[in-house]
Amino acid sequence: MSLWIRFSLAIASICVCAALGGCMPDQGQSDEEKEPHFVLGQSRVNAMDYQGAAEAFEEAIEVNPHSAQAHYQLAILDENQLSDPAAAIYHYQEYLKFDANAPNAVIVRQHIETCKQQLAENVLSLPASSTTQQQLEKLIEQNRQLQDEVDKWQAYYAAQQSALSNEQVRAQAQAVIVPHQIQTTEPVQPQQQEPVRTQPVQSTGAPVGQSTRSHTVAAGETAAKIARQYGIRLSQLETANPGVNLSRIHIGQVLKIP
């Protein structure tokens, strides 16, 4: 029985030595490095096809998202060949996450800090502060001047529109004056006119026994204003001008004045 025990212990010792010596199958890095996409990526790196190598390592990560070695190879490519510090930081961090006992962890963290500094320089690469301030003040002043010009033109346009609207309202108000509105105003003393001999005129449309004069409509005049000017009623002016719409007279139109 003691011989059998010694034989069993010998077999167990051999197995332990084989495991410690690396003879047992390993499911760690060796499997990651044997993955076909990973192997393809390494071959493309050797051929200096860095973009193609990055694509191969990314495919290796798709196959095995926990592949620390694929993340590490991508980080090196992004930092040195592809000039993508942000991506390099990500893959370095993933490498440390999936390989917590990485022997080069200290060096990897140094690379992460270097990439962060490079990323900050790329993002914050601005001119000197004094120059930036001067340029900013110049842009602000130019913007203020442009805004002043815009405000002036808007005010001018609004004034033009207001004046046009007021003129239209005034013209419409004058055009709709009716006879009873004229009667409510203060009586207008008729102007002294030289005596005019009355002769029967049949062709003018005015009553027999009255003479007529002519008046050319000027700007701003209405039928009511013309009637007051000659000291006659609006109805008389209307009778003297049959067929004429006195509410729509226009500049240059000739009216007969009884």
CSV table of C-alpha atoms in Angstrom, one decimal:
chain,number,residue,atom,x,y,z
A,1,MET,CA,0.0,0.0,0.0
A,2,SER,CA,2.9,2.4,0.7
A,3,LEU,CA,4.2,1.7,-2.8
A,4,TRP,CA,0.9,2.7,-4.3
A,5,ILE,CA,0.9,5.9,-2.3
A,6,ARG,CA,4.4,6.8,-3.3
A,7,PHE,CA,3.4,6.1,-7.0
A,8,SER,CA,0.4,8.4,-6.8
A,9,LEU,CA,2.4,11.2,-5.2
A,10,ALA,CA,5.0,10.9,-8.0
A,11,ILE,CA,2.3,11.2,-10.6
A,12,ALA,CA,0.8,14.2,-8.9
A,13,SER,CA,4.2,15.9,-8.7
A,14,ILE,CA,4.8,15.3,-12.4
A,15,CYS,CA,1.5,17.0,-13.2
A,16,VAL,CA,2.2,20.0,-11.0
A,17,CYS,CA,5.6,20.4,-12.6
A,18,ALA,CA,4.1,20.2,-16.1
A,19,ALA,CA,1.5,22.8,-15.2
A,20,LEU,CA,4.1,25.2,-13.7
A,21,GLY,CA,6.4,24.6,-16.7
A,22,GLY,CA,3.8,25.7,-19.2
A,23,CYS,CA,3.2,22.3,-20.7
A,24,MET,CA,-0.5,22.4,-19.8
A,25,PRO,CA,-2.9,24.2,-22.3
A,26,ASP,CA,-3.1,27.9,-21.6
A,27,GLN,CA,-6.3,29.9,-22.2
A,28,GLY,CA,-4.7,33.3,-21.7
A,29,GLN,CA,-2.5,35.4,-24.0
A,30,SER,CA,-1.5,32.6,-26.2
A,31,ASP,CA,-5.0,32.0,-27.4
A,32,GLU,CA,-5.5,35.8,-28.0
A,33,GLU,CA,-2.4,35.9,-30.1
A,34,LYS,CA,-3.4,32.8,-32.1
A,35,GLU,CA,-6.7,34.3,-33.1
A,36,PRO,CA,-6.7,34.6,-37.0
A,37,HIS,CA,-7.6,38.3,-37.1
A,38,PHE,CA,-4.9,39.1,-34.5
A,39,VAL,CA,-2.3,37.1,-36.6
A,40,LEU,CA,-3.4,39.0,-39.7
A,41,GLY,CA,-3.0,42.3,-37.8
A,42,GLN,CA,0.6,41.5,-36.8
A,43,SER,CA,1.4,40.5,-40.4
A,44,ARG,CA,0.1,43.9,-41.6
A,45,VAL,CA,2.1,45.7,-39.0
A,46,ASN,CA,5.2,44.0,-40.3
A,47,ALA,CA,4.2,45.1,-43.8
A,48,MET,CA,3.7,48.7,-42.5
A,49,ASP,CA,0.0,48.6,-43.5
A,50,TYR,CA,-1.0,50.3,-40.3
A,51,GLN,CA,-4.6,51.1,-41.2
A,52,GLY,CA,-5.2,47.6,-42.3
A,53,ALA,CA,-3.6,46.3,-39.2
A,54,ALA,CA,-5.9,48.4,-37.0
A,55,GLU,CA,-8.9,47.0,-38.9
A,56,ALA,CA,-7.7,43.5,-38.3
A,57,PHE,CA,-7.2,44.1,-34.5
A,58,GLU,CA,-10.6,45.6,-34.3
A,59,GLU,CA,-12.1,42.5,-35.9
A,60,ALA,CA,-10.2,40.5,-33.3
A,61,ILE,CA,-11.9,42.5,-30.6
A,62,GLU,CA,-15.3,41.9,-32.1
A,63,VAL,CA,-14.5,38.2,-31.9
A,64,ASN,CA,-13.2,38.5,-28.4
A,65,PRO,CA,-14.2,41.8,-26.7
A,66,HIS,CA,-11.9,40.9,-23.7
A,67,SER,CA,-8.8,40.5,-25.8
A,68,ALA,CA,-6.2,42.5,-23.9
A,69,GLN,CA,-3.5,42.0,-26.5
A,70,ALA,CA,-5.7,43.3,-29.4
A,71,HIS,CA,-6.5,46.4,-27.4
A,72,TYR,CA,-2.8,46.9,-26.6
A,73,GLN,CA,-1.8,46.6,-30.3
A,74,LEU,CA,-4.5,49.0,-31.3
A,75,ALA,CA,-3.3,51.5,-28.6
A,76,ILE,CA,0.2,51.4,-30.0
A,77,LEU,CA,-1.0,52.0,-33.5
A,78,ASP,CA,-3.3,54.8,-32.5
A,79,GLU,CA,-0.5,56.6,-30.5
A,80,ASN,CA,2.4,56.2,-32.9
A,81,GLN,CA,1.2,55.5,-36.5
A,82,LEU,CA,-2.4,56.8,-36.7
A,83,SER,CA,-2.0,59.9,-34.5
A,84,ASP,CA,-5.2,59.3,-32.6
A,85,PRO,CA,-4.4,59.9,-28.9
A,86,ALA,CA,-8.0,59.7,-27.8
A,87,ALA,CA,-8.4,56.2,-29.2
A,88,ALA,CA,-5.0,55.2,-27.8
A,89,ILE,CA,-6.1,56.2,-24.3
A,90,TYR,CA,-9.2,54.1,-24.6
A,91,HIS,CA,-7.4,51.0,-25.8
A,92,TYR,CA,-4.6,51.4,-23.2
A,93,GLN,CA,-7.2,51.5,-20.5
A,94,GLU,CA,-9.1,48.5,-21.9
A,95,TYR,CA,-5.8,46.6,-22.0
A,96,LEU,CA,-5.2,47.3,-18.3
A,97,LYS,CA,-8.8,46.4,-17.5
A,98,PHE,CA,-8.6,43.0,-19.1
A,99,ASP,CA,-5.0,42.3,-18.0
A,100,ALA,CA,-5.0,43.5,-14.4
A,101,ASN,CA,-1.5,41.9,-13.8
A,102,ALA,CA,0.1,43.3,-16.9
A,103,PRO,CA,3.9,43.4,-16.3
A,104,ASN,CA,4.2,46.7,-18.3
A,105,ALA,CA,1.3,48.4,-16.4
A,106,VAL,CA,3.5,51.3,-15.2
A,107,ILE,CA,4.8,52.0,-18.7
A,108,VAL,CA,1.2,51.8,-20.2
A,109,ARG,CA,0.0,54.4,-17.6
A,110,GLN,CA,2.9,56.7,-18.7
A,111,HIS,CA,1.7,56.3,-22.3
A,112,ILE,CA,-1.8,57.2,-21.2
A,113,GLU,CA,-0.6,60.4,-19.6
A,114,THR,CA,1.5,61.3,-22.7
A,115,CYS,CA,-1.6,60.8,-24.9
A,116,LYS,CA,-3.7,63.0,-22.6
A,117,GLN,CA,-1.1,65.8,-22.9
A,118,GLN,CA,-1.0,65.4,-26.7
A,119,LEU,CA,-4.8,65.5,-26.8
A,120,ALA,CA,-4.9,68.6,-24.6
A,121,GLU,CA,-2.4,70.4,-26.9
A,122,ASN,CA,-4.4,69.5,-30.0
A,123,VAL,CA,-7.7,70.7,-28.5
A,124,LEU,CA,-6.4,73.8,-26.7
A,125,SER,CA,-3.8,75.0,-29.3
A,126,LEU,CA,-4.8,78.7,-29.3
A,127,PRO,CA,-2.7,81.8,-29.9
A,128,ALA,CA,-1.2,83.8,-27.0
A,129,SER,CA,-3.7,85.2,-24.5
A,130,SER,CA,-3.0,88.8,-25.3
A,131,THR,CA,-3.3,88.3,-29.0
A,132,THR,CA,-6.5,86.3,-28.5
A,133,GLN,CA,-8.0,89.1,-26.4
A,134,GLN,CA,-7.1,91.7,-29.0
A,135,GLN,CA,-8.7,89.6,-31.8
A,136,LEU,CA,-11.8,89.0,-29.7
A,137,GLU,CA,-12.2,92.7,-28.9
A,138,LYS,CA,-11.7,93.6,-32.6
A,139,LEU,CA,-14.4,91.1,-33.6
A,140,ILE,CA,-16.7,92.4,-30.9
A,141,GLU,CA,-16.3,96.0,-32.2
A,142,GLN,CA,-16.9,94.9,-35.8
A,143,ASN,CA,-20.0,93.1,-34.7
A,144,ARG,CA,-21.3,96.2,-32.8
A,145,GLN,CA,-20.7,98.4,-35.9
A,146,LEU,CA,-22.6,95.9,-38.1
A,147,GLN,CA,-25.4,95.8,-35.7
A,148,ASP,CA,-25.6,99.6,-35.6
A,149,GLU,CA,-25.8,99.7,-39.4
A,150,VAL,CA,-28.6,97.0,-39.3
A,151,ASP,CA,-30.5,99.0,-36.7
A,152,LYS,CA,-30.2,102.2,-38.8
A,153,TRP,CA,-31.5,100.5,-41.9
A,154,GLN,CA,-34.3,98.9,-40.0
A,155,ALA,CA,-35.4,102.2,-38.5
A,156,TYR,CA,-35.2,103.9,-42.0
A,157,TYR,CA,-37.3,101.2,-43.5
A,158,ALA,CA,-39.9,101.3,-40.7
A,159,ALA,CA,-40.1,105.1,-41.1
A,160,GLN,CA,-40.7,104.8,-44.8
A,161,GLN,CA,-43.3,102.2,-44.3
A,162,SER,CA,-45.1,104.3,-41.7
A,163,ALA,CA,-45.1,107.4,-43.9
A,164,LEU,CA,-46.5,105.4,-46.8
A,165,SER,CA,-49.2,103.9,-44.6
A,166,ASN,CA,-50.1,107.3,-43.2
A,167,GLU,CA,-50.3,108.8,-46.7
A,168,GLN,CA,-52.6,105.9,-47.9
A,169,VAL,CA,-54.8,106.3,-44.8
A,170,ARG,CA,-55.1,110.1,-45.4
A,171,ALA,CA,-55.9,109.6,-49.1
A,172,GLN,CA,-58.6,107.0,-48.3
A,173,ALA,CA,-60.1,109.3,-45.6
A,174,GLN,CA,-60.3,112.2,-48.0
A,175,ALA,CA,-61.9,109.9,-50.7
A,176,VAL,CA,-64.7,108.8,-48.4
A,177,ILE,CA,-65.9,112.3,-47.3
A,178,VAL,CA,-69.7,112.6,-47.9
A,179,PRO,CA,-71.9,115.7,-48.2
A,180,HIS,CA,-73.4,115.5,-44.7
A,181,GLN,CA,-69.9,115.5,-43.2
A,182,ILE,CA,-69.2,118.8,-44.9
A,183,GLN,CA,-72.4,120.3,-43.5
A,184,THR,CA,-71.2,119.7,-40.0
A,185,THR,CA,-68.1,121.8,-40.4
A,186,GLU,CA,-68.0,125.5,-39.8
A,187,PRO,CA,-69.5,127.5,-42.6
A,188,VAL,CA,-67.0,128.8,-45.1
A,189,GLN,CA,-67.5,132.4,-46.2
A,190,PRO,CA,-67.7,132.5,-50.0
A,191,GLN,CA,-64.8,134.3,-51.5
A,192,GLN,CA,-65.5,137.6,-53.3
A,193,GLN,CA,-65.7,136.9,-56.9
A,194,GLU,CA,-65.9,139.4,-59.7
A,195,PRO,CA,-69.4,139.5,-61.2
A,196,VAL,CA,-69.7,137.2,-64.1
A,197,ARG,CA,-72.4,137.5,-66.7
A,198,THR,CA,-74.6,134.5,-66.8
A,199,GLN,CA,-75.3,133.1,-70.2
A,200,PRO,CA,-77.4,130.0,-70.9
A,201,VAL,CA,-75.0,127.2,-71.6
A,202,GLN,CA,-76.7,123.9,-72.6
A,203,SER,CA,-73.7,121.8,-73.4
A,204,THR,CA,-71.9,121.9,-70.0
A,205,GLY,CA,-74.6,120.1,-68.1
A,206,ALA,CA,-75.0,123.0,-65.6
A,207,PRO,CA,-78.4,124.6,-65.1
A,208,VAL,CA,-79.4,127.3,-67.6
A,209,GLY,CA,-78.7,130.8,-66.4
A,210,GLN,CA,-75.3,129.9,-64.7
A,211,SER,CA,-71.8,130.2,-66.2
A,212,THR,CA,-69.1,127.7,-65.5
A,213,ARG,CA,-65.4,127.8,-64.8
A,214,SER,CA,-62.8,125.1,-64.8
A,215,HIS,CA,-60.6,123.9,-62.1
A,216,THR,CA,-57.6,121.5,-62.4
A,217,VAL,CA,-57.3,119.2,-59.5
A,218,ALA,CA,-54.0,119.6,-57.6
A,219,ALA,CA,-52.2,117.3,-55.2
A,220,GLY,CA,-54.0,116.9,-51.9
A,221,GLU,CA,-57.3,118.4,-53.1
A,222,THR,CA,-60.7,116.7,-52.7
A,223,ALA,CA,-64.1,117.6,-54.1
A,224,ALA,CA,-65.2,119.0,-50.8
A,225,LYS,CA,-62.1,121.2,-50.6
A,226,ILE,CA,-62.7,122.5,-54.1
A,227,ALA,CA,-66.3,123.2,-53.3
A,228,ARG,CA,-65.4,125.2,-50.2
A,229,GLN,CA,-62.7,127.1,-52.2
A,230,TYR,CA,-65.3,128.4,-54.6
A,231,GLY,CA,-68.1,128.8,-52.0
A,232,ILE,CA,-70.4,126.3,-53.6
A,233,ARG,CA,-72.1,123.2,-52.3
A,234,LEU,CA,-70.8,119.8,-53.1
A,235,SER,CA,-74.1,119.0,-54.8
A,236,GLN,CA,-73.7,122.0,-57.1
A,237,LEU,CA,-70.2,120.7,-58.1
A,238,GLU,CA,-71.7,117.3,-58.7
A,239,THR,CA,-74.4,118.7,-60.8
A,240,ALA,CA,-71.9,120.7,-62.9
A,241,ASN,CA,-69.9,117.5,-63.5
A,242,PRO,CA,-72.3,114.8,-64.5
A,243,GLY,CA,-70.7,111.4,-64.9
A,244,VAL,CA,-67.8,112.3,-62.7
A,245,ASN,CA,-67.3,110.3,-59.4
A,246,LEU,CA,-66.2,113.2,-57.1
A,247,SER,CA,-65.0,110.7,-54.5
A,248,ARG,CA,-62.4,109.4,-57.0
A,249,ILE,CA,-61.0,112.6,-58.6
A,250,HIS,CA,-57.3,112.5,-59.4
A,251,ILE,CA,-54.5,115.0,-60.0
A,252,GLY,CA,-54.8,116.9,-63.3
A,253,GLN,CA,-58.5,116.2,-63.7
A,254,VAL,CA,-60.5,119.2,-64.9
A,255,LEU,CA,-63.7,120.0,-63.1
A,256,LYS,CA,-66.4,122.5,-64.1
A,257,ILE,CA,-67.2,125.1,-61.4
A,258,PRO,CA,-70.7,126.6,-61.6
